[in-house]
Coordinates of C-alpha atoms in Angstrom, one line a residue:
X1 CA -7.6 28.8 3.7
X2 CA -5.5 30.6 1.3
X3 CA -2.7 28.5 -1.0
X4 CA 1.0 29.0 0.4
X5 CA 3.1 30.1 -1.9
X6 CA 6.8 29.5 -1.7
X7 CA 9.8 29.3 -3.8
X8 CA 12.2 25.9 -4.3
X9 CA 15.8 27.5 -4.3
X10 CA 17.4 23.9 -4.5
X11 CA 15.6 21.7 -7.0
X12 CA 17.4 18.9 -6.5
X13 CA 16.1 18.5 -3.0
X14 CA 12.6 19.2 -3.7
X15 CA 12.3 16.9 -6.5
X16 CA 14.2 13.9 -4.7
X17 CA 12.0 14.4 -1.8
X18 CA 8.6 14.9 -3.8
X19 CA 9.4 11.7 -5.4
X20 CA 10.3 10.1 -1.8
X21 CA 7.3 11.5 -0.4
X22 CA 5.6 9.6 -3.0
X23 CA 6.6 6.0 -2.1
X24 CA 4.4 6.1 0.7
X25 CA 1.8 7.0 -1.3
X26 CA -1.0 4.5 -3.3
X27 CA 0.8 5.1 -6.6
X28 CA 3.8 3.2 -4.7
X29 CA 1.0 0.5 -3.5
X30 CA -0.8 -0.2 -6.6
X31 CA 2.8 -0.5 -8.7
X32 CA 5.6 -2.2 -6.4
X33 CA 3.5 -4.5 -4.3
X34 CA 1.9 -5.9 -7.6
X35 CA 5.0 -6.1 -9.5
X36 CA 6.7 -8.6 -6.8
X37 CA 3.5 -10.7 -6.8
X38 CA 4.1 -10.5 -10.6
X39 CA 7.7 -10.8 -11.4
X40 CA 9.9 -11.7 -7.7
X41 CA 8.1 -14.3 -5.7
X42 CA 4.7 -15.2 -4.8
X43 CA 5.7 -16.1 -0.8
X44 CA 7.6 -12.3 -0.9
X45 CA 4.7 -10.3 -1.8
X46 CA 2.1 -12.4 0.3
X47 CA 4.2 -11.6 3.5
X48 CA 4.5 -7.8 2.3
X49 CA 1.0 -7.6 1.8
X50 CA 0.0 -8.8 5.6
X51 CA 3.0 -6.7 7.3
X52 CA 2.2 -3.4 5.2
X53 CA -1.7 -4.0 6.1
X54 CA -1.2 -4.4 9.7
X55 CA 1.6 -1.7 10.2
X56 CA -0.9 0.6 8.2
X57 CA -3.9 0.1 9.9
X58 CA -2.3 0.5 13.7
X59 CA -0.9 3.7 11.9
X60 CA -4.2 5.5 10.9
X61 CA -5.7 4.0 13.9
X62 CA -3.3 5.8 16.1
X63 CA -3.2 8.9 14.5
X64 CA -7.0 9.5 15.5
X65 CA -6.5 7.9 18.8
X66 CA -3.9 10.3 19.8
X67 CA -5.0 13.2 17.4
X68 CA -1.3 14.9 17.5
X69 CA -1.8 18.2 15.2
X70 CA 0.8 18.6 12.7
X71 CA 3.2 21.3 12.5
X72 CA 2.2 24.5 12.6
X73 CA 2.3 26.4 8.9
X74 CA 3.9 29.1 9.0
X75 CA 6.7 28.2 10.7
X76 CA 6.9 25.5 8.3
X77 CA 6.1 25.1 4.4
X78 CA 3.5 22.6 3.8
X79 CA 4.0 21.6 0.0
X80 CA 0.9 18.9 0.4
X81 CA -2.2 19.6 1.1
X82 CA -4.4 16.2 0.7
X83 CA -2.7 14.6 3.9
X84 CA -3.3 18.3 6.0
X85 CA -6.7 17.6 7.5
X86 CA -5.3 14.4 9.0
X87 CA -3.2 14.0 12.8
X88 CA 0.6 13.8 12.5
X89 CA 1.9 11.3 15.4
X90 CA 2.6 8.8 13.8
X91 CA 3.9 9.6 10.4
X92 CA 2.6 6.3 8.1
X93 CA 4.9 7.2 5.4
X94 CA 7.1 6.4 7.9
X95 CA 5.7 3.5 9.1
X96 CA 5.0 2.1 5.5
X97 CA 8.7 3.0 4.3
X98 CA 10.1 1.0 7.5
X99 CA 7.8 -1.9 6.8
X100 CA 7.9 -2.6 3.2
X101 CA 11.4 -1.9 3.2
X102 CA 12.4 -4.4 5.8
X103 CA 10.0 -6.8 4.9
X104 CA 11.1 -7.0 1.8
X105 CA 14.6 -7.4 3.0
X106 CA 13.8 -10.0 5.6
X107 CA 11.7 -12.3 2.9
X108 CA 14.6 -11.8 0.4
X109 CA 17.8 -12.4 1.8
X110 CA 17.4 -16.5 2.0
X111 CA 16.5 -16.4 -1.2
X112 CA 18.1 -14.7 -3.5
X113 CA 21.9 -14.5 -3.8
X114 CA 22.9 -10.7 -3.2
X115 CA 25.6 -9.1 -0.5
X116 CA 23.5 -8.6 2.6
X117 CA 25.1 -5.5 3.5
X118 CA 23.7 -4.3 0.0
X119 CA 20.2 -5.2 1.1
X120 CA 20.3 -3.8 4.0
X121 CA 22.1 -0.7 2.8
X122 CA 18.8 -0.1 0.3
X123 CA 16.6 -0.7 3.3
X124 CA 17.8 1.9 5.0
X125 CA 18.2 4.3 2.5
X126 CA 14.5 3.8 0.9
X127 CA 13.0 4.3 4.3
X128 CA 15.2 7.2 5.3
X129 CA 14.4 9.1 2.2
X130 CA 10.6 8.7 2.8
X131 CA 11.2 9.6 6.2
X132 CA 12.9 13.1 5.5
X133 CA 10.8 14.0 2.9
X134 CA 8.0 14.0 5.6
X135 CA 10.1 17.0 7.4
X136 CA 11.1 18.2 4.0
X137 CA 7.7 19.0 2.7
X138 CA 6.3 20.0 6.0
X139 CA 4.1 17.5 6.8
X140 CA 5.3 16.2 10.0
X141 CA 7.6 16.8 13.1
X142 CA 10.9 15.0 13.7
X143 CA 9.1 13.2 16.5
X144 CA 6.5 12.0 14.3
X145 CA 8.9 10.4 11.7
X146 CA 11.0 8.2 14.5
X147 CA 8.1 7.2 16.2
X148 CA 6.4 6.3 13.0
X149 CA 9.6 4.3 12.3
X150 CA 10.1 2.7 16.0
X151 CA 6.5 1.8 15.9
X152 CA 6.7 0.1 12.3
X153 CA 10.6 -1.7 13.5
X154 CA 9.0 -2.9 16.5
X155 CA 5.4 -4.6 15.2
X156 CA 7.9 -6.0 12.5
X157 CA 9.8 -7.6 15.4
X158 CA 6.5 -8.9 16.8
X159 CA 5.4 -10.2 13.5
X160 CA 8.4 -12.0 11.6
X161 CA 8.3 -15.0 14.0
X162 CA 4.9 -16.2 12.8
X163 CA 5.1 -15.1 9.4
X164 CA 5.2 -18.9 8.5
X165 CA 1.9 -19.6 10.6
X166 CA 0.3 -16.6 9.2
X167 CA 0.8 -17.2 5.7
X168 CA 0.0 -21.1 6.1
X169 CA -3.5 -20.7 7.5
X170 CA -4.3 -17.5 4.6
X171 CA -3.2 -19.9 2.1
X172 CA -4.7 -23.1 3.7
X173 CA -7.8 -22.5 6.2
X174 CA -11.4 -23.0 4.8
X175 CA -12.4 -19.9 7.0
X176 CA -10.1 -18.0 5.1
X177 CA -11.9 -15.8 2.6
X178 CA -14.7 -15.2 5.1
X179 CA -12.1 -14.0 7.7
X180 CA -10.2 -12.0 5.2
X181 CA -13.7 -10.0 3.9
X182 CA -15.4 -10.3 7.5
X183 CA -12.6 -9.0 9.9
X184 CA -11.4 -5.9 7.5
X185 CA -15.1 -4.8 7.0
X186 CA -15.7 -4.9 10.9
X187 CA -12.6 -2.7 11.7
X188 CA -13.9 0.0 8.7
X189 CA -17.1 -0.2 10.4
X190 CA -15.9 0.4 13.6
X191 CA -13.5 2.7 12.7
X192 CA -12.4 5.8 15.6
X193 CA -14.7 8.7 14.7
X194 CA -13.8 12.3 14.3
X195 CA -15.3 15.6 14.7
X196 CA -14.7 16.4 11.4
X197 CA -13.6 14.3 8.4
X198 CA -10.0 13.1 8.2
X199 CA -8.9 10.8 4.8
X200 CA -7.8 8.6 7.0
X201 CA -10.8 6.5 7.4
X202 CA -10.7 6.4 3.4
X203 CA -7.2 5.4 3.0
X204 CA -7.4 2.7 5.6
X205 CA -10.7 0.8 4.1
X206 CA -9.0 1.3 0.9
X207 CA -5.2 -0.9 2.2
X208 CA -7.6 -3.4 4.4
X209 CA -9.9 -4.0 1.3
X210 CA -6.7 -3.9 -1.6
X211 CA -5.6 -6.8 1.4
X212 CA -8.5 -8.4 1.6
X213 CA -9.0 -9.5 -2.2
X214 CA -5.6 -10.3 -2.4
X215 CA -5.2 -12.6 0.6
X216 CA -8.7 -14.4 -1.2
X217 CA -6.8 -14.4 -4.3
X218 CA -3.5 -16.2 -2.5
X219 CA -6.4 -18.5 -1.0
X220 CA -8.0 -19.1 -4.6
X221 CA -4.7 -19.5 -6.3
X222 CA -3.6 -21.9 -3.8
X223 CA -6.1 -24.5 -3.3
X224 CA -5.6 -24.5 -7.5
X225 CA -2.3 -24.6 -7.6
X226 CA -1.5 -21.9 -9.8
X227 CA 2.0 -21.1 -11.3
X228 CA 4.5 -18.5 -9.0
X229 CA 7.9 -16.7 -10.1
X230 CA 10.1 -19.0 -8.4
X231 CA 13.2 -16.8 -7.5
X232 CA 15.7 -19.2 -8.8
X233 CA 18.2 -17.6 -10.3
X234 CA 19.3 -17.6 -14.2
X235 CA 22.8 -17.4 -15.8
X236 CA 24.4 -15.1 -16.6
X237 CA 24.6 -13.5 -20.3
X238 CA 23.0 -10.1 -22.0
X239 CA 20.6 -12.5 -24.5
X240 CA 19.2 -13.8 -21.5
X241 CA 18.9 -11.0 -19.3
X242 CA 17.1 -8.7 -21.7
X243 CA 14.7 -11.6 -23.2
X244 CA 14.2 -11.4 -18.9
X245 CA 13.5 -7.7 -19.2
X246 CA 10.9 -8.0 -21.6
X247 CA 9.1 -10.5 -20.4
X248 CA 8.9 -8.6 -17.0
X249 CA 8.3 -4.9 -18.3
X250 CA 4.8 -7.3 -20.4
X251 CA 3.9 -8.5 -16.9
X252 CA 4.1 -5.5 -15.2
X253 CA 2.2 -3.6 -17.9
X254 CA 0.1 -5.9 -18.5
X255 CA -1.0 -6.3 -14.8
X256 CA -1.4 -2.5 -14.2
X257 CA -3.3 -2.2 -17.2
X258 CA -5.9 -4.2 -15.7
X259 CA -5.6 -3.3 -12.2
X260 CA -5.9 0.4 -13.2
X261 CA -8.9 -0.6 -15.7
X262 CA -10.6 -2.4 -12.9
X263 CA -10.2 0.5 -10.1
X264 CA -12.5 3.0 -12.7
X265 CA -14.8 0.4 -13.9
X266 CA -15.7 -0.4 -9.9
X267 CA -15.5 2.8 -8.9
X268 CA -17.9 4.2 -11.4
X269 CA -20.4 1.2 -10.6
X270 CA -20.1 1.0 -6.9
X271 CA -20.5 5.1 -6.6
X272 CA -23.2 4.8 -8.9
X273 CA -25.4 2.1 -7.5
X274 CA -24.6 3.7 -3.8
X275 CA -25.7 7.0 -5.2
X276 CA -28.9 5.4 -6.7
X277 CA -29.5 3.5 -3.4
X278 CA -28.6 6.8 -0.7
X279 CA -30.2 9.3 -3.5
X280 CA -26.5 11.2 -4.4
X281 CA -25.1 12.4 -7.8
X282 CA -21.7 10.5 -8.0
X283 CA -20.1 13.9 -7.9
X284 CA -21.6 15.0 -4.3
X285 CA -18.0 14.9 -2.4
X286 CA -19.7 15.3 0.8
X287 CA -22.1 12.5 0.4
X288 CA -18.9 10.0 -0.3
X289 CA -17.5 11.1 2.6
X290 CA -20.6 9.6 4.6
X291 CA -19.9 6.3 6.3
X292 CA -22.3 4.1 4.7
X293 CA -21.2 5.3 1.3
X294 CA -17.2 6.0 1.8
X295 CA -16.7 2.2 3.3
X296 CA -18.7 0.1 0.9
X297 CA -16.9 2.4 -2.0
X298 CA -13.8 1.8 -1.2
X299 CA -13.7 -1.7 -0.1
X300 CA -15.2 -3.1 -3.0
X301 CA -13.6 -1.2 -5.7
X302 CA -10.0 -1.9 -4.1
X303 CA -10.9 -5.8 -2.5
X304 CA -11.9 -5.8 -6.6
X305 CA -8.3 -4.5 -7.4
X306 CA -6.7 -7.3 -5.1
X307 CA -8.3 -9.7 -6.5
X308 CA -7.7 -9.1 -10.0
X309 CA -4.0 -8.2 -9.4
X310 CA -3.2 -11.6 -7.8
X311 CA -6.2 -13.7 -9.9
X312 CA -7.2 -12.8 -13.4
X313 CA -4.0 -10.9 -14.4
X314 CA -1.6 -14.2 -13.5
X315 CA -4.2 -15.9 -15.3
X316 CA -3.7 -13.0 -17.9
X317 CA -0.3 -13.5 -18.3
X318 CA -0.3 -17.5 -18.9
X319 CA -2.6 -16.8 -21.8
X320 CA -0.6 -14.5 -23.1
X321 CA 2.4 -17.0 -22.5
X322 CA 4.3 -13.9 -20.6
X323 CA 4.7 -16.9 -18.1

């Protein structure tokens, strides 16, 4: 129970891979994921969304299913300590790296004109830096990080040949918002129980319910036939490229204004009619943890999130003609 303590002798490393550790984080979520719904293509990010949901949620499932500890401290340094309580096999920083990575990659390459060596190159080297900064800071064996990675390269396999399919029905069935709030709530519900809490229940309501108000949003935005980035490409010239910088650092700043604006407001009214209705002060950590408050919590504040990240700010942006 006592704090580690340790000394960095090579900062470089342990800055690089801090930050890499982070891009498998929700700060790497609630930024990238938006800002290529925002800026790069509307068909890109929808097909992110789905893989990154799916990968994640056979991820945490798995992890409690097979309830692999994670390495043993001391030998090893453990410079995290939110992540500790949870299983290690498989890593979903891993998993998550390989998937958004690739995806992003796959959905690109046909439609944007770049070297696809180059794309590929930056696949590999944005997963493989997530993927060593899970043995860098402790956090998980060598085994956990390739199977994390297999795991993720193989469901993408399964996946990419009815991408089409999948994103035609989310953006065309009637039964779609009811499916996309139904089916993620059911799985939360029914998630694998513990003996003791894990964050892993947590994190995965909060990805299926950031999924699940963004898959109504592409529903929403579709059957109104709202304006998308297109992807074609511009010419070349520095007036032109940095009135395109602008307009994309507004977007993004915009957007996150309002996503992060919407995550407190939520959160503060969800925890706070939940605490009203299970009799809890907002600050009781254990009483969040509970099912029947942790699941409703975090689904509707982050569904809320999803929504508003691929609804209102768009919307946002047009009025403030950052279209």
């Amino acid at each position: 129970g006592c704090t580690q303590k340790y000394i960095v002798k090579n900062y470089f490393y342990y800055y690089l891979f801090k930050f890499s550790a982070a891009l498998g984080e929700e700060v790497f979520y609630i930024t990238f994921l938006p800002f290529t719904y925002w800026n790069i293509d509307h068909s890109v990010s929808r097909r992110m969304i789905i893989v990154w949901s799916i990968v994640m949620y056979i991820g945490q499932v798995s992890k409690d299913i097979l309830k692999w500890p994670r390495p043993l401290s001391p030998p090893v340094v453990k410079l995290e300590t939110r992540t500790n309580a949870e299983y290690g096999m498989p890593s979903t920083h891993a998993m998550a790296a390989t998937a958004i990575s690739f995806s992003f990659f796959i959905a690109t390459m046909n439609q944007y004109k770049y070297p696809f060596e180059l794309g590929l190159v930056a696949a590999f080297v944005f997963s493989t830096l997530v993927c060593l900064s899970r043995l860098y800071t402790g956090m998980h064996t060598v085994l956990d990080v390739i199977g994390g990675a297999l795991i993720s390269a193989v469901l993408l396999v399964l996946l990419y040949p009815a991408w089409d399919t999948i994103d035609h029905l989310l953006l065309t069935s009637p039964f779609c918002p009811l499916f996309s709030i139904v089916v993620p709530l059911v799985l939360c519900y029914n998630y694998p129980k513990l003996d003791y809490y894990s964050p892993t229940r947590g994190d995965t309501t909060t990805i299926l319910g950031a999924t699940a108000g963004a898959t109504v949003g592409f529903w929403l935005n579709n059957q109104y036939a709202a304006s998308a980035p297109t992807g074609k490409s511009v010419q070349p010239g520095f007036p032109v490229i940095t009135s395109t910088m602008v307009f994309v650092l507004a977007r993004f700043f915009v957007g996150i204004l309002v996503v992060l604006l919407t995550r407190w407001v939520m959160k503060s009214v969800v925890l706070g009619l939940l605490g009203y209705r299970y009799k809890f002060p907002i600050g009781d950590l254990a009483a969040r943890r509970r099912l029947e408050v942790e699941v409703p919590y975090k689904f509707v504040t982050y569904s809320s999130v999803g929504f508003m990240a691929t609804v209102v700010v768009p919307l946002l942006h047009q009025l403030l003609g950052l279209m």
